[in-house]
Short mmCIF file of C-alpha atoms in Angstrom, two decimals:
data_model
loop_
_atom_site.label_atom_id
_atom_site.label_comp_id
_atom_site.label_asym_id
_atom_site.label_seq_id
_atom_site.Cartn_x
_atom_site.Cartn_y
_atom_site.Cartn_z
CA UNK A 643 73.69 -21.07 138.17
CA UNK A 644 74.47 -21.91 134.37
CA UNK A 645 72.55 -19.89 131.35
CA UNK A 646 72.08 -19.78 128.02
CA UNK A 647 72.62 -16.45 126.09
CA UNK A 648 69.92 -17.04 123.54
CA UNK A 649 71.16 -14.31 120.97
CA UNK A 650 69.52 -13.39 117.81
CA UNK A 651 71.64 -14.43 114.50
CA UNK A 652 74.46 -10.95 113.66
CA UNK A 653 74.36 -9.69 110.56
CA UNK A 654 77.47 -10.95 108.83
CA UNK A 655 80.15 -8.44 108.06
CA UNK A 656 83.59 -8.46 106.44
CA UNK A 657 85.73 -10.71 107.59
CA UNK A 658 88.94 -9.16 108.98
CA UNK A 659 92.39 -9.81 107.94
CA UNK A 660 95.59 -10.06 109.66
CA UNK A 661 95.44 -10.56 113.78
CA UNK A 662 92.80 -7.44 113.51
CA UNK A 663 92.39 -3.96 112.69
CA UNK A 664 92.75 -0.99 115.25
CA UNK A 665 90.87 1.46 112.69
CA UNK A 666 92.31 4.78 111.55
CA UNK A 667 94.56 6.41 113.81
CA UNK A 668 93.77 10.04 115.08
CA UNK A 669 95.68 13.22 116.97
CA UNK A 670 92.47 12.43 119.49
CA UNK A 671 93.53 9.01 119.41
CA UNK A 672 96.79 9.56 120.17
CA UNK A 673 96.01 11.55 123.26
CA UNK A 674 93.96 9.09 124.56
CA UNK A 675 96.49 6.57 124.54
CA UNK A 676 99.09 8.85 126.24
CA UNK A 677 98.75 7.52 129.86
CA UNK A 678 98.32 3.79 129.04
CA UNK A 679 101.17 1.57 129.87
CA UNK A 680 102.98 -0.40 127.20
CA UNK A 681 103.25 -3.92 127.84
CA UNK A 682 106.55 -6.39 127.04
CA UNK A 683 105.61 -8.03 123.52
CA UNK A 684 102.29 -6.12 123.04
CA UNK A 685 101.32 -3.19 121.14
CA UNK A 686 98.05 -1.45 121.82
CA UNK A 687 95.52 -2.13 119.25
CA UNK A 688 92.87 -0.09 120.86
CA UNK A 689 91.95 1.45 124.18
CA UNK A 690 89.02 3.85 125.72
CA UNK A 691 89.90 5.54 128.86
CA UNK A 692 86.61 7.28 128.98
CA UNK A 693 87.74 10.85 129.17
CA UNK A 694 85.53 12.31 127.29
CA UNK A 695 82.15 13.82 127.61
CA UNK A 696 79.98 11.59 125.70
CA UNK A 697 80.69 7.98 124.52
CA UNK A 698 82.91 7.89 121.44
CA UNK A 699 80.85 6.26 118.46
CA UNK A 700 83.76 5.95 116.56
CA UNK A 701 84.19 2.48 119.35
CA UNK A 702 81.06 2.27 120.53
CA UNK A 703 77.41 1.38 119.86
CA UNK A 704 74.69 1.01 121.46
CA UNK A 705 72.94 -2.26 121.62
CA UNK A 706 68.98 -1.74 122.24
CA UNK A 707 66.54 -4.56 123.00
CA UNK A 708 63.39 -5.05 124.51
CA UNK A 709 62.86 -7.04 127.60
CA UNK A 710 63.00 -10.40 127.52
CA UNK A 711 65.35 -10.66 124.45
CA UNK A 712 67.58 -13.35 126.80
CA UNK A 713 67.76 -15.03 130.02
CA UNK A 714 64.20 -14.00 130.72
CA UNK A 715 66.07 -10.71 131.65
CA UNK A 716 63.67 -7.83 132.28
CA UNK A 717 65.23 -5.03 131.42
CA UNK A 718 64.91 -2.87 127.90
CA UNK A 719 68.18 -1.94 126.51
CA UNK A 720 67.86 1.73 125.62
CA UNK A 721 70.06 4.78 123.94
CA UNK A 722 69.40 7.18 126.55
CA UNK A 723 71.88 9.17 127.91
CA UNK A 724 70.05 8.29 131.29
CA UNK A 725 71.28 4.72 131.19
CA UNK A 726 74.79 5.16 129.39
CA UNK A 727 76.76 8.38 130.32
CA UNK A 728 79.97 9.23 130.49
CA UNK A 729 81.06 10.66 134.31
CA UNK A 730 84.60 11.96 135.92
CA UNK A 731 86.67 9.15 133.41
CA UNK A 732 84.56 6.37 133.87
CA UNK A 733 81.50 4.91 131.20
CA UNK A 734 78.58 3.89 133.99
CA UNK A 735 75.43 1.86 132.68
CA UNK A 736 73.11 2.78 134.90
CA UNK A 737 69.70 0.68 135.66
CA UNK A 738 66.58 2.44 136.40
CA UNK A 739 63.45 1.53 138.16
CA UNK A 740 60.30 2.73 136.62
CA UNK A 741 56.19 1.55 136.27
CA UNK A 742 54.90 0.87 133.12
CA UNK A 743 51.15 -0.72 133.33
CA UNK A 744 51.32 -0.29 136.94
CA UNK A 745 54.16 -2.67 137.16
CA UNK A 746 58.07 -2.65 138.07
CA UNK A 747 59.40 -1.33 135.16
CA UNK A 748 63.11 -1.34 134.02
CA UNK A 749 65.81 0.20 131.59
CA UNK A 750 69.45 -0.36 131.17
CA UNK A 751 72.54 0.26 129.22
CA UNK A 752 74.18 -1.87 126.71
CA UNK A 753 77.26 -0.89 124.38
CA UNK A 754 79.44 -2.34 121.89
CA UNK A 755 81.99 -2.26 119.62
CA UNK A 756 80.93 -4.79 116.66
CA UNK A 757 81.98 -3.30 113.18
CA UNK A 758 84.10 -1.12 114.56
CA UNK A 759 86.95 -2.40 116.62
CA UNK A 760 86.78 -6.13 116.27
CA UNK A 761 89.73 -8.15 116.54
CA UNK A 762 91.37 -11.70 116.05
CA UNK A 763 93.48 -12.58 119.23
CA UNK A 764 94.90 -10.49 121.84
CA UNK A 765 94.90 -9.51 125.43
CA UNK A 766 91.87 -7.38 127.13
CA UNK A 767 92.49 -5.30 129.98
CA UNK A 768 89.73 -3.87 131.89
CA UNK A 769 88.94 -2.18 135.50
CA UNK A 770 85.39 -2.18 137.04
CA UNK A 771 83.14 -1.32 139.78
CA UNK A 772 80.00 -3.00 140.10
CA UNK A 773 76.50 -2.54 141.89
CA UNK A 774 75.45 -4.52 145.30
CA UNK A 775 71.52 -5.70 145.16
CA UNK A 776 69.59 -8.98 144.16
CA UNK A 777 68.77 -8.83 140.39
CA UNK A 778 71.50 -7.05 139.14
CA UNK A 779 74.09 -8.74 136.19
CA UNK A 780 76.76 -6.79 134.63
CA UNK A 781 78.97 -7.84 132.66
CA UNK A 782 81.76 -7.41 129.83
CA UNK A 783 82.08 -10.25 127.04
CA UNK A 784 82.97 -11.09 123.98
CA UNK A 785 81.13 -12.34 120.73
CA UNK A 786 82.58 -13.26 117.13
CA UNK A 787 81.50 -10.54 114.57
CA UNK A 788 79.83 -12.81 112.25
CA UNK A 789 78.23 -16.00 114.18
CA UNK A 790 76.90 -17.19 110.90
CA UNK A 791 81.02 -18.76 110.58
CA UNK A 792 80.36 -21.79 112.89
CA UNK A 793 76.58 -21.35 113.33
CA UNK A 794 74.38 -19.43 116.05
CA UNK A 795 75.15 -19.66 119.42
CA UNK A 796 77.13 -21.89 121.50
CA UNK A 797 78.85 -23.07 118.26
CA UNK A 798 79.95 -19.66 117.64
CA UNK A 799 81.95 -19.68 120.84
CA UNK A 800 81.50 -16.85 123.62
CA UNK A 801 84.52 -14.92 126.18
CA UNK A 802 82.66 -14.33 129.27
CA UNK A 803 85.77 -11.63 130.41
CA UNK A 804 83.58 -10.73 134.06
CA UNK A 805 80.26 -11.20 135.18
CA UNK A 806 78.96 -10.54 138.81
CA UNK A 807 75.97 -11.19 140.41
CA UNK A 808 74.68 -8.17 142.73
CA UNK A 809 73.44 -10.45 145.41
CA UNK A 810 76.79 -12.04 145.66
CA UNK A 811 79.71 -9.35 145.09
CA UNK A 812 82.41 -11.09 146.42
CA UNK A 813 82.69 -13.60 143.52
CA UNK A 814 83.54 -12.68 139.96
CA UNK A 815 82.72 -15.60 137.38
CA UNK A 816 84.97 -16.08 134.17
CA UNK A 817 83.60 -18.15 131.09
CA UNK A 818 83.95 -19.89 127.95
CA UNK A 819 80.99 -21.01 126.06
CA UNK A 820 81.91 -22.81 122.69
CA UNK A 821 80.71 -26.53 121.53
CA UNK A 822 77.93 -28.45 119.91
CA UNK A 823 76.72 -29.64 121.89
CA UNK A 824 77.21 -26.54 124.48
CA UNK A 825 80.29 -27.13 126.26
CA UNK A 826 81.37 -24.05 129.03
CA UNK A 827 84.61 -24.12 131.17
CA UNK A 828 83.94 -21.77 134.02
CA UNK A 829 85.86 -20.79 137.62
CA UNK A 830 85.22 -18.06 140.30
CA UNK A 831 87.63 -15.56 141.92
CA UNK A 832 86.61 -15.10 145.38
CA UNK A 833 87.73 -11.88 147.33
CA UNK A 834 89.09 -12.83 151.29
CA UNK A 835 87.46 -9.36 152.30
CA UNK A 836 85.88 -6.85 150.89
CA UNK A 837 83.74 -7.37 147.55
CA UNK A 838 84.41 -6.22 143.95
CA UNK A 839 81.51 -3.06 144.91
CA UNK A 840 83.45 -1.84 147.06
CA UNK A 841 86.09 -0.45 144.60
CA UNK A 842 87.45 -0.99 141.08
CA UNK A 843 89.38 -4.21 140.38
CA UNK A 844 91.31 -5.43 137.16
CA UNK A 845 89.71 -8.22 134.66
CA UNK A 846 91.66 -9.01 131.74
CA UNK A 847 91.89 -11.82 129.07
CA UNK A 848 94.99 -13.26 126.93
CA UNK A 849 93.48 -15.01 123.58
CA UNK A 850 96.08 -16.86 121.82
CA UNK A 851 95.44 -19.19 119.01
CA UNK A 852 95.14 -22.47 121.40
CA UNK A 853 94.86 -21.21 124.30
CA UNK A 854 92.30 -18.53 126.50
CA UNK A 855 93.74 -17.58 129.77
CA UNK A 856 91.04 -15.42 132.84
CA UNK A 857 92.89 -12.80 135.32
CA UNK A 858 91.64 -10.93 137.58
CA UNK A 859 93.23 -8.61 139.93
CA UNK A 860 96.07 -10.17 138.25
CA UNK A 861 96.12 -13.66 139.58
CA UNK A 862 95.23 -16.51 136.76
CA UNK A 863 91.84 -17.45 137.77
CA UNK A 864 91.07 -20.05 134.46
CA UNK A 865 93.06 -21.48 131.60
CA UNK A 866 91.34 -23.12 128.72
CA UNK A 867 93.40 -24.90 125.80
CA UNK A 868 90.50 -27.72 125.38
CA UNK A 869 87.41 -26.19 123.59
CA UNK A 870 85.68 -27.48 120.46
CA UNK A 871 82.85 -26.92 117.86
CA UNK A 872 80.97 -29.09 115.78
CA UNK A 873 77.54 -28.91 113.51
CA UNK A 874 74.25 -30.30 114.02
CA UNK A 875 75.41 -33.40 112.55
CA UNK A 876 78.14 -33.80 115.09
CA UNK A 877 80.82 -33.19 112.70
CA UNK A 878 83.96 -31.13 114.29
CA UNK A 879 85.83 -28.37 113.33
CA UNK A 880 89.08 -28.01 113.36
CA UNK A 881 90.65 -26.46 116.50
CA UNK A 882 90.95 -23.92 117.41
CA UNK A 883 87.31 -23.05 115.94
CA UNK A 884 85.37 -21.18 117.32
CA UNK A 885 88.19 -18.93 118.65
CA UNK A 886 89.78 -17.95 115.64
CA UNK A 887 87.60 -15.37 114.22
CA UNK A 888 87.19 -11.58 114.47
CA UNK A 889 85.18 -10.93 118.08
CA UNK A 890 83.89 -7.70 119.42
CA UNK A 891 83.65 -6.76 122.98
CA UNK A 892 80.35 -5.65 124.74
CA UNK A 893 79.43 -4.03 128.51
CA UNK A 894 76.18 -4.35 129.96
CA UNK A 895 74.18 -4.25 133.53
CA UNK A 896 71.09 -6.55 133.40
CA UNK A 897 68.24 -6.84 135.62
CA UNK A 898 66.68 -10.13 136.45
CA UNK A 899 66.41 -13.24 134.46
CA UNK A 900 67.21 -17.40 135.06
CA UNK A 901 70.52 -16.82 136.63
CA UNK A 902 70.55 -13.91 138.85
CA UNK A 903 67.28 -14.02 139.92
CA UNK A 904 64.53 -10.92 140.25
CA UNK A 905 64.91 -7.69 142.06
CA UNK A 906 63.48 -7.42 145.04
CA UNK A 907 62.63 -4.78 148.07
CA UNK A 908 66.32 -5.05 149.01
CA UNK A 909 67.46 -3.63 145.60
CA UNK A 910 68.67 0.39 145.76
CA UNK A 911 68.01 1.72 141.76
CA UNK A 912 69.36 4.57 143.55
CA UNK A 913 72.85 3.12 143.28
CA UNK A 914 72.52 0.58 140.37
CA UNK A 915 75.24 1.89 138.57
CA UNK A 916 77.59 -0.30 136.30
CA UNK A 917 81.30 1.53 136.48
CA UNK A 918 84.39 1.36 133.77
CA UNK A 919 87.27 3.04 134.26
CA UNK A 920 89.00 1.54 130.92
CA UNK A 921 89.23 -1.03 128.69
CA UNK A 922 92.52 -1.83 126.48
CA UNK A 923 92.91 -4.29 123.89
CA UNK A 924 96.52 -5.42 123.16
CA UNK A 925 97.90 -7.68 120.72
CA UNK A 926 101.70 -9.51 120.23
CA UNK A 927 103.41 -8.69 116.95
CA UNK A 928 103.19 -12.51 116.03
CA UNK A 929 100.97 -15.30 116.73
CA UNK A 930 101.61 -19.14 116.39
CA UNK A 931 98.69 -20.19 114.50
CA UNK A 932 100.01 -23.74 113.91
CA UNK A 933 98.35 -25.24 116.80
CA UNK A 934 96.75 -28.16 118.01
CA UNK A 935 94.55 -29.25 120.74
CA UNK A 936 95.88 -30.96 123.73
CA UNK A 937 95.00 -34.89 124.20
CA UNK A 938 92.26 -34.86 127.45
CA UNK A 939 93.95 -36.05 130.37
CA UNK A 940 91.71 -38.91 131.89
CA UNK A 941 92.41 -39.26 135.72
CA UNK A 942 93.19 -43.23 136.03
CA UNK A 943 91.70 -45.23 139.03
CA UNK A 944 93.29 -46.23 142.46
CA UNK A 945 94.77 -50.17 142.61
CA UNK A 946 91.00 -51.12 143.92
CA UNK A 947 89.37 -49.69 140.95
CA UNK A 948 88.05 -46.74 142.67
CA UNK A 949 87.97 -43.07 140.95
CA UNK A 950 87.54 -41.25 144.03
CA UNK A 951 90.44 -40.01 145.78
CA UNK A 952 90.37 -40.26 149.71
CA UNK A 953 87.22 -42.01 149.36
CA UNK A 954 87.62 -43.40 153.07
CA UNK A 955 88.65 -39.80 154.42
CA UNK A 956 92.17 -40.99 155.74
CA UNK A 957 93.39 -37.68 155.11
CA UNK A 958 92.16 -34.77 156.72
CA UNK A 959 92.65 -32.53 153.79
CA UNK A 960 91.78 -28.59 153.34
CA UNK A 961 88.01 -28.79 152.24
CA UNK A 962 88.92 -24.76 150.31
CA UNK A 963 90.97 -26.52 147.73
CA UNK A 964 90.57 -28.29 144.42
CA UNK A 965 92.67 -31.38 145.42
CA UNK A 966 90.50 -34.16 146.27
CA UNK A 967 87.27 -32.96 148.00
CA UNK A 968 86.14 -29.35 148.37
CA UNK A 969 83.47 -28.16 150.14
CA UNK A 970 81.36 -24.87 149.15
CA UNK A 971 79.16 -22.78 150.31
CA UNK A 972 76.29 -20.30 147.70
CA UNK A 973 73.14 -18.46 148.32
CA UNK A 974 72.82 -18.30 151.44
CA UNK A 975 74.64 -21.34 152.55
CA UNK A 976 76.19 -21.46 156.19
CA UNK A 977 77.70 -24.11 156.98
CA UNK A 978 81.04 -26.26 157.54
CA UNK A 979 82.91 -29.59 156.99
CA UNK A 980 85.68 -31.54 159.08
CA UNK A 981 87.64 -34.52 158.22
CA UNK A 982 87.87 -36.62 161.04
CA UNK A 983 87.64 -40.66 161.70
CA UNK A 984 87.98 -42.04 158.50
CA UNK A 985 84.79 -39.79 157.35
CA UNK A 986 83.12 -36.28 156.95
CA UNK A 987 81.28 -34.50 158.69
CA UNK A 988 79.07 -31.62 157.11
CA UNK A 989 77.74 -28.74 159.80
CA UNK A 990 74.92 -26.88 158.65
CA UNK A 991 73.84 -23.59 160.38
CA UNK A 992 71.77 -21.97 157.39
CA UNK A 993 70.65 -24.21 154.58
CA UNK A 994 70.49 -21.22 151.70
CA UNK A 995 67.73 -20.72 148.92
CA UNK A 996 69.54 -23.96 146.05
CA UNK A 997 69.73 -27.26 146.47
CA UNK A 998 73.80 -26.53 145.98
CA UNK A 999 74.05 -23.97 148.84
CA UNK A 1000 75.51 -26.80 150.93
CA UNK A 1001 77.96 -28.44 149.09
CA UNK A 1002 80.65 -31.16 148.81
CA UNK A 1003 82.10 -32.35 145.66
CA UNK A 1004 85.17 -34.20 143.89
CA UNK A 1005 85.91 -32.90 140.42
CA UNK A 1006 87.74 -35.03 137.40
CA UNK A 1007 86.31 -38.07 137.79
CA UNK A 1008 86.64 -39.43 134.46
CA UNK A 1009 83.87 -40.44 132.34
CA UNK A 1010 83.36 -42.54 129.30
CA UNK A 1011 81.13 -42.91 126.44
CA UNK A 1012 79.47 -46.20 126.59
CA UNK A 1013 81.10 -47.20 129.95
CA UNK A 1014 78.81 -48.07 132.95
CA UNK A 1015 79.75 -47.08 135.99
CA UNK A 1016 78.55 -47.39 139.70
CA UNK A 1017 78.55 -44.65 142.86
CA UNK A 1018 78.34 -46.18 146.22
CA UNK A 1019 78.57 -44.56 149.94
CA UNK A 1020 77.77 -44.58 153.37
CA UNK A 1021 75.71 -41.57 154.93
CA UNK A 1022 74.17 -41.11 157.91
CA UNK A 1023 72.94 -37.94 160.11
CA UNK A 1024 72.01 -36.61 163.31
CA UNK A 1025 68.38 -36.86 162.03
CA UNK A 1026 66.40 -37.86 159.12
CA UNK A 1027 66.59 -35.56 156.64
CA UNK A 1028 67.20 -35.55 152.76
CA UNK A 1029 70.35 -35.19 150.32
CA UNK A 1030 70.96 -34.99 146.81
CA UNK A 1031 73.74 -37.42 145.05
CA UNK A 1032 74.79 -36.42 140.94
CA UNK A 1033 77.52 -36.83 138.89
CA UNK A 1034 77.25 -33.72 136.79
CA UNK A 1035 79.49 -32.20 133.62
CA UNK A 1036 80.40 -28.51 134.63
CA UNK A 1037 81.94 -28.16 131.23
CA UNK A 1038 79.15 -29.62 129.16
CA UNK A 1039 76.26 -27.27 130.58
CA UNK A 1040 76.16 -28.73 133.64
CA UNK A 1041 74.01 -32.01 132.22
CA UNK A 1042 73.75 -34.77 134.72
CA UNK A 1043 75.51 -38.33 134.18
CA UNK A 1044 74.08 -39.59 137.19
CA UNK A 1045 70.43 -37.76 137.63
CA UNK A 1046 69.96 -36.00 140.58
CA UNK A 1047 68.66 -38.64 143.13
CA UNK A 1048 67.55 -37.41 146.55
CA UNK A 1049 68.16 -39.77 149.19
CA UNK A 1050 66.00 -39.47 152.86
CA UNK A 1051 69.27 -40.87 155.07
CA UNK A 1052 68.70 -41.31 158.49
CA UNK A 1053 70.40 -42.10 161.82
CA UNK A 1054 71.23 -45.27 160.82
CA UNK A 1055 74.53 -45.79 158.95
CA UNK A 1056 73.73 -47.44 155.23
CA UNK A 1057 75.10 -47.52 152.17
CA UNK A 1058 73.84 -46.27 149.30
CA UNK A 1059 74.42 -47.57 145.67
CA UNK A 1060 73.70 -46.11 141.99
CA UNK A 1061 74.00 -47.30 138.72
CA UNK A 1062 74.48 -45.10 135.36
CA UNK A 1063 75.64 -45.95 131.90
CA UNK A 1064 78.08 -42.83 129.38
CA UNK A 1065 76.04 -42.05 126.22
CA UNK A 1066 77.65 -38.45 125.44
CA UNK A 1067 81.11 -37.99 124.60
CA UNK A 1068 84.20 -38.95 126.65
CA UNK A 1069 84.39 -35.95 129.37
CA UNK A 1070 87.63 -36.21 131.76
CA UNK A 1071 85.63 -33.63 134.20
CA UNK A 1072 82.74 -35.33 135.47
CA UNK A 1073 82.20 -34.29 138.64
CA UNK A 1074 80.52 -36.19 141.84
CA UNK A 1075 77.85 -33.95 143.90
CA UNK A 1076 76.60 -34.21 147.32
CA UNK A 1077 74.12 -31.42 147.79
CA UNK A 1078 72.89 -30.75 151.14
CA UNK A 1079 71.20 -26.97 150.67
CA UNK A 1080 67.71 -25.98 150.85
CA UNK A 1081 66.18 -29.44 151.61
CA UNK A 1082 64.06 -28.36 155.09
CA UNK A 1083 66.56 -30.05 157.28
CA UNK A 1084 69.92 -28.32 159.21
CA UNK A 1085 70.67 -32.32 160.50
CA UNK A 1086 74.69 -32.77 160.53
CA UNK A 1087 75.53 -35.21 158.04
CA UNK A 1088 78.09 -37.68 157.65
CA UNK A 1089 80.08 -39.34 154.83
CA UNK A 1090 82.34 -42.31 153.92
CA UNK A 1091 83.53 -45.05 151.92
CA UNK A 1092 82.73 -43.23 148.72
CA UNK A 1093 83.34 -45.01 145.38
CA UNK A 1094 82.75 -44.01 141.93
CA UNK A 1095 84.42 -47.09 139.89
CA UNK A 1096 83.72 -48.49 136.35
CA UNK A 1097 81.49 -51.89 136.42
CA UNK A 1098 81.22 -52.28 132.38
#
């Protein structure tokens, strides 16, 4: 479910000074702000409440592109009012079904503010509505003014503040790209009921110097104090780099493309509507610049040598939790998972579209470069059927230590042993994958005696 923004090189601009500039204040700014609640050791650097009648271009531009200009998205970015309007306090982006050729044709609305309010560190406040229906991406993100500073993208670094996918509206992704190579830290914030198009909910972003904190609805969903950049030649910058520069924030509702997937018969254009109440952009009177980045905290092994925590499933822990295992469910995915004599058990009812939509993993395993290491298990099931074993890097694009190796396990209990060796850098968030979705088999599987332990 990972992309790859593939943006075309910004035109470089003048660099800001200071911890940013809110422009030239205004009687029609000051009404405007009004209404907007001051915050303990902030000031408000800018805000839009969307009052207005028409969007204000002294904030915003528009952003026009054909389709296909990223993520094999196929919408065109257009200036029409049709797409981006202004409606009872709220900016929508609308996306519209057309034919063009005699095929599905589609337009949508992107703004931004670049060269007008950009800004060095601060905290973002912003409350959304989005649209239900397969295909549809909106989001609001961040991007430095001039990428030439570090290079083109992912060295420039990128604040994914929300993004939602409309066949999944109960899950709100938050994201940092930065790196080179591309390096992303990512979580999700899940609603218990309801789903974020139901009715408007909060996303908002701190950015200190060293240190990038995700909220939404008010609970901290990700905290990132870790990031890096480097050039071609593997040379690093200094931390904080890429995240102290001048960024600019930018809404938009895409249709299609590598990560959401395609519209299909299910999708209502009727009701493809992108909703902002507000967005405010806050900043402290004083910012610590003199900071450094954190040593990486490498997870140590167990007495035996063994990485994996619970590896024998002696403890019938809560499977919804990051503390040893957790178990997950995506596109489609029905299932369930039980601890229960000395092993797992994993219930499938519905095996989803992705080879992930069954899921059971153990995050932080620590990896090495130049270190060999060595997976082993035992897995059986209720019939033969196939499963996929990884060791993958969700904050290094998602690469694979350990390939993805599917495994035909059958009623017999055996155990299973791979071999890989570290050649990227030292990453304390490896993360070891059984995959169980989307592989033409609902067979109950079972797990134990897993090991993930250095050999060299």
């Amino acid at each position: 479910m990972k992309k790859a923004k593939l943006l075309s090189l910004i035109s470089a601009v003048v660099m800001l000074t200071g911890c940013g500039s809110a422009g030239s204040s205004s009687k029609a700014d000051d009404k405007k702000k009004t209404d907007v609640p001051s915050l303990p050791d902030y000031e408000l650097l800018w805000n839009d409440e969307f009052d207005g009648d028409e969007l204000d271009d002294s904030i915003w531009s528009y952003d026009p592109h054909e389709p296909g200009w990223t993520n094999n998205e196929l919408q065109e970015y257009t200036e029409s009012t049709d797409n981006v309007f202004l409606r009872d306090g709220k900016l929508v982006l609308k996306a519209i079904k057309t034919e063009k050729n005699g095929k599905p044709y589609y337009t949508s609305g992107k703004v931004k503010t670049q060269n007008k309010k950009d800004f060095t560190y601060g905290k973002i406040v912003t409350r959304a509505k989005v649209p239900e229906g397969k295909g549809l991406w909106p989001a609001i993100w961040m991007m430095p003014t001039d990428e030439s500073i570090y290079g083109t993208w992912p060295k420039c670094g990128e604040i994914d503040i929300m993004e939602i996918l409309g066949s999944r509206v109960d899950t709100a992704y938050v994201t940092l790209h930065y790196g080179e190579p591309h390096g992303e830290q990512q979580d999700t914030h899940i609603l218990k009921s309801g789903s974020y198009a139901d009715s408007f909910h909060d996303f908002s972003v701190e950015w200190e110097p060293g240190e990038i904190r995700y909220y939404v609805d008010g609970d901290l969903t990700l905290t990132v104090n870790d990031w890096y950049s480097a050039d071609e030649n593997g040379n690093e910058k200094k931390f904080p780099a890429p995240f102290n520069q001048p960024f600019y924030v930018q809404m938009n509702l895409a249709v299609g493309g590598s990560w959401p997937g395609n519209p299909d018969d299910t999708t209502n254009f009727d009701k493809a509507e992108f909703e902002i109440d507000y967005i405010r952009v806050y900043q402290k009177f004083k910012y610590d610049r003199n900071v450094s980045k954190p040593e990486p905290k490498m997870r140590e092994p167990l007495e035996d040598g063994n990485f994996i925590h619970n590896g024998d499933f002696s403890v019938a822990e809560d499977l919804e939790y990051d503390v040893d295992w957790k178990f997950m469910l995506y596109e489609g995915g029905k299932g369930s998972a039980e601890i229960k004599d000395n092993m797992i058990v994993i219930t499938t009812q519905d095996e989803g579209t992705l080879d992930y939509s069954v899921q059971l993993v153990q995050p932080e395993m620590p990896i090495r470069k130049g270190k060999k290491y060595k997976v082993s298990f035992d897995a059986w099931a209720d019939e033969d059927r196939n499963i996929i074993v990884c060791v993958s890097a969700p904050n290094a694009s998602w690469i694979r230590y350990l390939k993805d190796t599917t495994l035909g396990i059958t009623t017999e209990r055996k155990n299973y042993e791979f071999e890989f060796e570290m050649k990227d850098r030292d990453d304390p968030n490896g993360r070891l994958e059984f995959n169980m979705g989307h592989c033409g088999s609902t067979a109950t599987v079972y797990l134990t005696n897993v090991r993930l332990e250095e050999i060299g």
